[in-house]
Amino acid sequence: MALESLKARQRTDYSFELEYRTRWSDNDMYHHLNNSIYYFLFDSVVNAYLIEHCSLDPPTSSHIGLVVHSHCDYFAPIEFPAVVDLALRVNKLGKSSVTYEIGVFVRGQDEVKAVGEFIHVFVDRESRRPGKAGMSEDLKTGLQKIVVDKASL
């Protein structure tokens, strides 16, 4: 995906948001949010959505999501203190996999600070293999609600 299109992302390009209040310990020695914190945030927004909107109960579910790919494009720093809005959408929904996009915005600012990608493959908890039917209907139905039109990729 072209960096220019990612840099142009707006909050309205996403269907779900989760608020995060940065902590002093999130800063690195350069006084901005440490790169590893972004991945913590990606995991948080994705799993909050799955639990709230897809009937996923991670401790008891027979199927689990394994992260098979992740990356982040950083456009501007964030530093403590800040309220960050994590914006989520689904760019691709397959039989057992889903590609999420996460936009990171500072509350009160319009420009996107970072855009991440996170790919889950849903597998059987025991075998660690995708099921023949793919992901559950509850999961697929919930994720379909935030799938974007291919034209907005």
XYZ file of N, CA, C and O in Angstrom:
612
model
N 0.844 -1.174 0.000
C 0.000 0.000 0.000
C 0.891 1.239 0.000
O 1.887 1.303 0.713
N 0.555 2.232 -0.785
C 1.362 3.428 -0.909
C 1.346 4.236 0.387
O 0.294 4.438 1.000
N 2.521 4.683 0.790
C 2.627 5.465 2.032
C 1.791 6.737 1.983
O 1.235 7.141 3.004
N 1.705 7.345 0.820
C 0.922 8.587 0.719
C -0.547 8.350 1.070
O -1.172 9.177 1.717
N -1.092 7.214 0.638
C -2.492 6.937 0.968
C -2.653 6.651 2.452
O -3.661 7.019 3.055
N -1.658 6.008 3.068
C -1.726 5.764 4.510
C -1.607 7.065 5.300
O -2.322 7.274 6.287
N -0.708 7.954 4.870
C -0.545 9.250 5.548
C -1.808 10.097 5.466
O -2.028 10.974 6.292
N -2.629 9.838 4.475
C -3.858 10.615 4.284
C -5.043 10.051 5.068
O -6.150 10.594 4.996
N -4.844 8.974 5.819
C -5.944 8.368 6.569
C -6.575 9.373 7.532
O -5.888 10.188 8.132
N -7.903 9.250 7.640
C -8.677 10.082 8.560
C -9.473 9.165 9.476
O -9.703 7.997 9.149
N -9.915 9.698 10.583
C -10.700 8.901 11.528
C -11.933 8.285 10.856
O -12.335 7.186 11.200
N -12.498 9.009 9.911
C -13.708 8.523 9.234
C -13.436 7.313 8.340
O -14.368 6.681 7.861
N -12.164 6.982 8.126
C -11.807 5.806 7.335
C -11.935 4.519 8.145
O -11.737 3.428 7.606
N -12.243 4.655 9.430
C -12.291 3.509 10.341
C -13.662 3.421 10.994
O -14.354 4.409 11.151
N -14.024 2.211 11.423
C -15.366 1.973 11.961
C -15.415 1.759 13.463
O -16.495 1.743 14.042
N -14.279 1.555 14.119
C -14.254 1.280 15.554
C -13.086 2.031 16.166
O -12.010 2.093 15.566
N -13.308 2.616 17.345
C -12.231 3.322 18.045
C -12.136 2.868 19.484
O -13.143 2.545 20.119
N -10.904 2.866 19.976
C -10.620 2.558 21.370
C -9.670 3.629 21.895
O -8.681 3.955 21.236
N -9.970 4.164 23.063
C -9.139 5.205 23.673
C -8.022 4.588 24.498
O -8.218 3.579 25.172
N -6.849 5.214 24.435
C -5.720 4.809 25.272
C -5.075 6.066 25.832
O -4.776 6.987 25.078
N -4.865 6.093 27.128
C -4.165 7.204 27.775
C -2.716 6.784 27.989
O -2.455 5.804 28.681
N -1.807 7.500 27.337
C -0.399 7.125 27.445
C 0.071 7.227 28.890
O -0.473 7.981 29.693
N 1.096 6.440 29.184
C 1.709 6.414 30.511
C 3.139 6.926 30.385
O 3.748 6.837 29.312
N 3.681 7.417 31.465
C 5.061 7.896 31.478
C 5.993 6.788 30.986
O 6.924 7.023 30.227
N 5.727 5.557 31.401
C 6.596 4.434 31.038
C 6.496 4.051 29.556
O 7.304 3.257 29.078
N 5.536 4.613 28.821
C 5.422 4.350 27.377
C 6.503 5.065 26.575
O 6.808 4.676 25.452
N 7.077 6.133 27.151
C 8.106 6.908 26.450
C 9.421 6.133 26.381
O 9.756 5.370 27.282
N 10.172 6.389 25.308
C 11.526 5.835 25.234
C 12.517 6.950 25.561
O 12.128 8.041 25.987
N 13.793 6.691 25.388
C 14.818 7.678 25.763
C 14.775 8.944 24.902
O 15.371 9.948 25.248
N 14.049 8.902 23.783
C 13.919 10.075 22.926
C 12.668 10.874 23.255
O 12.299 11.783 22.528
N 11.981 10.493 24.314
C 10.788 11.151 24.825
C 9.594 11.040 23.873
O 8.827 11.962 23.691
N 9.488 9.896 23.205
C 8.264 9.620 22.456
C 7.874 8.168 22.651
O 8.654 7.361 23.162
N 6.647 7.862 22.281
C 6.109 6.514 22.470
C 7.053 5.482 21.858
O 7.409 5.580 20.683
N 7.455 4.505 22.650
C 8.355 3.467 22.191
C 7.667 2.623 21.113
O 6.472 2.355 21.200
N 8.433 2.183 20.121
C 7.867 1.404 19.021
C 7.109 0.177 19.512
O 6.071 -0.185 18.948
N 7.598 -0.481 20.546
C 6.934 -1.696 21.035
C 5.548 -1.398 21.593
O 4.665 -2.258 21.557
N 5.323 -0.186 22.073
C 4.015 0.194 22.615
C 2.961 0.187 21.513
O 1.811 -0.191 21.745
N 3.330 0.574 20.299
C 2.372 0.569 19.197
C 1.804 -0.839 18.983
O 0.614 -1.006 18.748
N 2.655 -1.856 19.073
C 2.187 -3.233 18.884
C 1.292 -3.675 20.034
O 0.315 -4.400 19.833
N 1.594 -3.228 21.237
C 0.728 -3.454 22.392
C -0.649 -2.841 22.123
O -1.687 -3.450 22.385
N -0.668 -1.627 21.566
C -1.923 -0.937 21.259
C -2.697 -1.645 20.148
O -3.927 -1.768 20.229
N -1.996 -2.121 19.130
C -2.665 -2.850 18.042
C -3.362 -4.089 18.599
O -4.516 -4.366 18.277
N -2.657 -4.828 19.418
C -3.219 -6.027 20.021
C -4.433 -5.683 20.875
O -5.438 -6.389 20.856
N -4.362 -4.573 21.595
C -5.462 -4.164 22.470
C -6.719 -3.797 21.690
O -7.812 -4.241 22.037
N -6.595 -3.004 20.636
C -7.782 -2.579 19.896
C -8.403 -3.759 19.154
O -9.626 -3.904 19.116
N -7.581 -4.618 18.576
C -8.106 -5.785 17.862
C -8.850 -6.699 18.824
O -9.990 -7.103 18.569
N -8.232 -7.019 19.947
C -8.868 -7.945 20.880
C -10.070 -7.337 21.582
O -11.044 -8.044 21.856
N -10.054 -6.031 21.840
C -11.249 -5.377 22.395
C -12.419 -5.526 21.426
O -13.538 -5.844 21.831
N -12.157 -5.323 20.132
C -13.219 -5.473 19.139
C -13.716 -6.922 19.083
O -14.920 -7.174 19.063
N -12.807 -7.874 19.055
C -13.196 -9.276 18.963
C -14.043 -9.704 20.162
O -15.029 -10.432 20.006
N -13.683 -9.238 21.340
C -14.430 -9.594 22.548
C -15.790 -8.895 22.577
O -16.810 -9.515 22.846
N -15.808 -7.598 22.251
C -17.041 -6.814 22.336
C -18.028 -7.070 21.205
O -19.233 -6.975 21.397
N -17.537 -7.369 19.997
C -18.415 -7.426 18.826
C -18.433 -8.755 18.075
O -19.189 -8.898 17.110
N -17.591 -9.698 18.494
C -17.508 -10.966 17.759
C -17.699 -12.183 18.659
O -17.402 -13.309 18.249
N -18.158 -11.961 19.877
C -18.423 -13.052 20.833
C -17.200 -13.920 21.107
O -17.332 -15.105 21.391
N -16.005 -13.338 21.017
C -14.795 -14.108 21.298
C -14.503 -14.066 22.793
O -14.494 -12.988 23.398
N -14.288 -15.218 23.382
C -13.892 -15.335 24.785
C -12.541 -16.053 24.786
O -12.486 -17.289 24.796
N -11.436 -15.297 24.745
C -10.118 -15.918 24.566
C -9.778 -17.071 25.512
O -9.234 -18.078 25.060
N -10.115 -17.005 26.815
C -9.728 -18.129 27.675
C -10.480 -19.431 27.400
O -9.984 -20.508 27.708
N -11.684 -19.345 26.808
C -12.486 -20.556 26.651
C -12.777 -20.936 25.200
O -13.283 -22.024 24.943
N -12.477 -20.073 24.274
C -12.796 -20.334 22.874
C -12.023 -21.541 22.342
O -10.843 -21.723 22.643
N -12.701 -22.338 21.518
C -12.028 -23.491 20.912
C -11.128 -23.061 19.756
O -10.260 -23.807 19.334
N -11.350 -21.843 19.236
C -10.512 -21.299 18.172
C -9.813 -20.043 18.682
O -10.407 -19.256 19.433
N -8.580 -19.878 18.279
C -7.793 -18.718 18.702
C -7.194 -18.040 17.473
O -7.009 -18.671 16.435
N -6.905 -16.754 17.614
C -6.271 -16.016 16.534
C -4.771 -15.952 16.740
O -4.304 -15.495 17.784
N -4.014 -16.433 15.773
C -2.554 -16.336 15.813
C -2.122 -15.197 14.904
O -2.572 -15.102 13.757
N -1.261 -14.346 15.407
C -0.723 -13.259 14.593
C 0.356 -13.849 13.693
O 1.333 -14.421 14.172
N 0.161 -13.708 12.379
C 1.126 -14.241 11.422
C 1.913 -13.136 10.713
O 2.904 -13.414 10.045
N 1.452 -11.900 10.892
C 2.141 -10.759 10.275
C 1.728 -9.493 11.001
O 0.568 -9.342 11.394
N 2.686 -8.596 11.166
C 2.365 -7.265 11.679
C 3.438 -6.296 11.211
O 4.586 -6.689 10.990
N 3.035 -5.057 11.010
C 4.009 -4.000 10.729
C 3.379 -2.651 11.033
O 2.169 -2.548 11.233
N 4.223 -1.646 11.070
C 3.746 -0.300 11.377
C 4.530 0.714 10.557
O 5.749 0.600 10.430
N 3.802 1.688 10.019
C 4.421 2.840 9.360
C 4.215 4.033 10.283
O 3.077 4.360 10.640
N 5.321 4.652 10.689
C 5.290 5.769 11.638
C 5.414 7.081 10.868
O 6.311 7.239 10.047
N 4.518 8.018 11.173
C 4.530 9.297 10.463
C 4.889 10.479 11.339
O 5.447 11.461 10.856
N 4.548 10.430 12.614
C 4.865 11.528 13.543
C 4.872 10.958 14.954
O 4.118 10.031 15.258
N 5.714 11.513 15.825
C 5.813 10.962 17.176
C 4.628 11.336 18.067
O 3.936 12.320 17.840
N 4.447 10.503 19.079
C 3.486 10.753 20.151
C 4.285 10.714 21.440
O 5.191 9.888 21.583
N 3.976 11.598 22.365
C 4.688 11.570 23.639
C 3.722 11.755 24.803
O 2.617 12.269 24.625
N 4.135 11.297 25.956
C 3.360 11.440 27.187
C 3.322 12.911 27.585
O 4.324 13.600 27.457
N 2.206 13.403 28.091
C 0.897 12.774 28.210
C 0.066 12.995 26.948
O 0.121 14.060 26.349
N -0.674 11.998 26.573
C -1.559 12.113 25.408
C -2.691 11.106 25.543
O -2.519 10.049 26.141
N -3.826 11.463 24.970
C -4.917 10.507 24.814
C -4.882 10.100 23.350
O -4.916 10.955 22.463
N -4.763 8.822 23.119
C -4.622 8.290 21.769
C -5.900 7.549 21.392
O -6.448 6.793 22.188
N -6.374 7.796 20.186
C -7.512 7.061 19.644
C -6.977 6.037 18.661
O -6.296 6.381 17.693
N -7.276 4.773 18.938
C -6.875 3.672 18.070
C -8.071 3.340 17.195
O -9.128 2.964 17.699
N -7.921 3.523 15.906
C -9.029 3.338 14.969
C -8.807 2.045 14.191
O -7.721 1.787 13.688
N -9.852 1.227 14.099
C -9.725 -0.116 13.526
C -10.658 -0.320 12.343
O -11.793 0.151 12.347
N -10.160 -1.056 11.362
C -10.969 -1.515 10.243
C -10.408 -2.840 9.763
O -9.294 -3.223 10.122
N -11.180 -3.547 8.947
C -10.729 -4.786 8.330
C -10.539 -4.517 6.846
O -11.466 -4.086 6.168
N -9.327 -4.761 6.359
C -9.038 -4.569 4.936
C -9.292 -5.825 4.115
O -9.534 -5.744 2.916
N -9.218 -7.001 4.748
C -9.442 -8.248 4.017
C -9.953 -9.293 5.000
O -9.395 -9.471 6.075
N -11.009 -9.975 4.596
C -11.594 -11.027 5.419
C -11.627 -12.313 4.600
O -12.287 -12.380 3.566
N -10.881 -13.306 5.049
C -10.838 -14.588 4.373
C -11.624 -15.637 5.128
O -12.372 -15.326 6.064
N -11.436 -16.884 4.758
C -12.144 -17.992 5.401
C -11.683 -18.176 6.848
O -12.486 -18.373 7.746
N -10.370 -18.099 7.069
C -9.846 -18.249 8.428
C -8.889 -17.133 8.817
O -8.354 -17.135 9.918
N -8.689 -16.168 7.933
C -7.763 -15.081 8.239
C -8.431 -13.718 8.084
O -9.428 -13.581 7.376
N -7.853 -12.744 8.771
C -8.356 -11.380 8.708
C -7.168 -10.420 8.747
O -6.227 -10.630 9.503
N -7.215 -9.405 7.886
C -6.187 -8.368 7.860
C -6.795 -7.090 8.410
O -7.729 -6.537 7.823
N -6.274 -6.648 9.542
C -6.736 -5.426 10.188
C -5.816 -4.269 9.820
O -4.628 -4.466 9.571
N -6.382 -3.069 9.843
C -5.576 -1.855 9.749
C -5.926 -1.002 10.955
O -7.098 -0.851 11.297
N -4.910 -0.450 11.594
C -5.097 0.376 12.771
C -4.485 1.744 12.507
O -3.304 1.849 12.181
N -5.308 2.784 12.635
C -4.823 4.156 12.562
C -4.650 4.687 13.980
O -5.508 4.470 14.833
N -3.536 5.355 14.230
C -3.248 5.896 15.552
C -3.322 7.418 15.466
O -2.570 8.038 14.714
N -4.239 7.980 16.238
C -4.484 9.423 16.242
C -4.352 9.960 17.663
O -4.760 9.291 18.612
N -3.842 11.176 17.807
C -3.855 11.851 19.099
C -5.160 12.619 19.194
O -5.571 13.293 18.232
N -5.831 12.480 20.330
C -7.111 13.169 20.549
C -6.934 14.665 20.272
O -5.977 15.280 20.726
N -7.839 15.217 19.474
C -7.807 16.640 19.147
C -6.945 16.988 17.947
O -6.864 18.153 17.561
N -6.290 16.003 17.353
C -5.467 16.240 16.169
C -5.999 15.387 15.024
O -6.393 14.243 15.222
N -6.004 15.941 13.827
C -6.568 15.243 12.680
C -5.597 14.305 11.967
O -6.013 13.313 11.380
N -4.312 14.624 11.991
C -3.369 13.826 11.206
C -3.040 12.507 11.898
O -2.848 12.440 13.105
N -2.976 11.458 11.095
C -2.649 10.126 11.599
C -1.163 10.097 11.970
O -0.319 10.632 11.254
N -0.867 9.516 13.119
C 0.520 9.450 13.601
C 1.216 8.169 13.154
O 2.426 8.140 12.972
N 0.446 7.104 13.013
C 0.985 5.818 12.570
C -0.164 4.985 12.018
O -1.317 5.171 12.407
N 0.172 4.074 11.113
C -0.804 3.118 10.599
C -0.157 1.743 10.661
O 0.960 1.542 10.167
N -0.871 0.823 11.300
C -0.347 -0.524 11.443
C -1.201 -1.544 10.739
O -2.367 -1.295 10.424
N -0.600 -2.695 10.500
C -1.324 -3.828 9.923
C -1.067 -5.033 10.811
O 0.037 -5.210 11.342
N -2.094 -5.834 10.959
C -2.061 -6.965 11.891
C -2.865 -8.069 11.226
O -4.009 -7.831 10.830
N -2.297 -9.245 11.019
C -3.028 -10.342 10.389
C -3.169 -11.487 11.381
O -2.174 -11.966 11.937
N -4.410 -11.892 11.589
C -4.737 -13.058 12.408
C -5.132 -14.208 11.496
O -5.849 -13.996 10.520
N -4.720 -15.413 11.849
C -5.275 -16.630 11.278
C -5.934 -17.353 12.444
O -5.294 -17.590 13.479
N -7.213 -17.642 12.307
C -7.949 -18.317 13.362
C -7.800 -19.815 13.183
O -8.062 -20.363 12.112
N -7.335 -20.464 14.258
C -7.019 -21.889 14.232
C -7.656 -22.587 15.434
O -8.038 -21.946 16.413
N -7.732 -23.897 15.345
C -8.179 -24.710 16.466
C -7.150 -24.577 17.595
O -5.940 -24.651 17.344
N -7.627 -24.368 18.814
C -6.739 -24.163 19.963
C -5.763 -25.329 20.141
O -4.587 -25.123 20.436
N -6.226 -26.547 19.970
C -5.393 -27.727 20.212
C -4.451 -28.044 19.052
O -3.255 -28.208 19.241
N -4.990 -28.121 17.845
C -4.168 -28.543 16.699
C -3.335 -27.407 16.114
O -2.375 -27.660 15.400
N -3.736 -26.177 16.381
C -3.088 -24.985 15.800
C -3.192 -24.977 14.270
O -2.367 -24.414 13.579
N -4.262 -25.580 13.757
C -4.532 -25.619 12.323
C -5.884 -24.978 12.066
O -6.803 -25.121 12.879
N -6.061 -24.324 10.921
C -7.379 -23.777 10.590
C -8.409 -24.897 10.451
O -8.093 -25.979 9.973
N -9.633 -24.627 10.892
C -10.710 -25.610 10.750
C -11.229 -25.637 9.320
O -11.048 -24.682 8.563
N -11.883 -26.704 8.944
C -12.426 -26.829 7.590
C -13.450 -25.749 7.286
O -13.553 -25.275 6.160
N -14.212 -25.351 8.293
C -15.244 -24.334 8.097
C -14.682 -22.921 8.245
O -15.393 -21.945 8.034
N -13.424 -22.790 8.614
C -12.842 -21.474 8.831
C -13.246 -20.916 10.182
O -13.515 -21.659 11.117
N -13.332 -19.593 10.264
C -13.686 -18.966 11.542
C -15.176 -19.129 11.831
O -15.969 -19.395 10.925
N -15.534 -18.956 13.092
C -16.934 -19.114 13.504
C -17.815 -18.058 12.845
O -17.338 -16.999 12.426
N -19.103 -18.325 12.774
C -20.059 -17.376 12.184
C -20.121 -16.081 12.993
O -20.215 -15.004 12.415
N -20.104 -16.175 14.333
C -20.116 -14.959 15.170
C -18.918 -14.081 14.863
O -19.036 -12.865 14.748
N -17.779 -14.695 14.720
C -16.557 -13.959 14.428
C -16.643 -13.303 13.057
O -16.409 -12.104 12.907
N -17.025 -14.088 12.064
C -17.114 -13.564 10.693
C -18.156 -12.442 10.595
O -17.911 -11.403 9.987
N -19.312 -12.630 11.231
C -20.370 -11.613 11.196
C -19.900 -10.314 11.839
O -20.124 -9.226 11.311
N -19.229 -10.418 12.986
C -18.726 -9.223 13.660
C -17.667 -8.502 12.855
O -17.661 -7.274 12.759
N -16.781 -9.245 12.243
C -15.711 -8.636 11.446
C -16.244 -8.007 10.167
O -15.735 -6.978 9.717
N -17.275 -8.602 9.577
C -17.861 -8.030 8.351
C -18.368 -6.615 8.578
O -18.415 -5.807 7.644
N -18.740 -6.287 9.806
C -19.267 -4.953 10.112
C -18.220 -3.856 9.947
O -18.571 -2.689 9.788
N -16.920 -4.212 9.984
C -15.891 -3.182 9.857
C -14.992 -3.396 8.631
O -13.936 -2.798 8.512
N -15.458 -4.251 7.702
C -14.721 -4.436 6.444
C -14.910 -3.185 5.601
O -16.006 -2.658 5.477
N -13.821 -2.719 4.993
C -13.879 -1.538 4.142
C -14.049 -1.934 2.683
O -13.686 -3.035 2.278
N -14.576 -1.009 1.931
C -14.720 -1.169 0.493
C -13.323 -1.191 -0.113
O -12.444 -0.416 0.267
N -13.083 -2.070 -1.069
C -11.768 -2.182 -1.709
C -11.276 -0.848 -2.279
O -10.095 -0.588 -2.322
N -12.192 0.019 -2.667
C -11.794 1.317 -3.254
C -11.094 2.205 -2.246
O -10.318 3.078 -2.613
N -11.347 1.999 -0.940
C -10.729 2.865 0.059
C -9.401 2.323 0.566
O -8.807 2.873 1.475
N -8.913 1.236 -0.030
C -7.605 0.705 0.349
C -6.563 1.555 -0.288
O -5.558 1.852 0.068
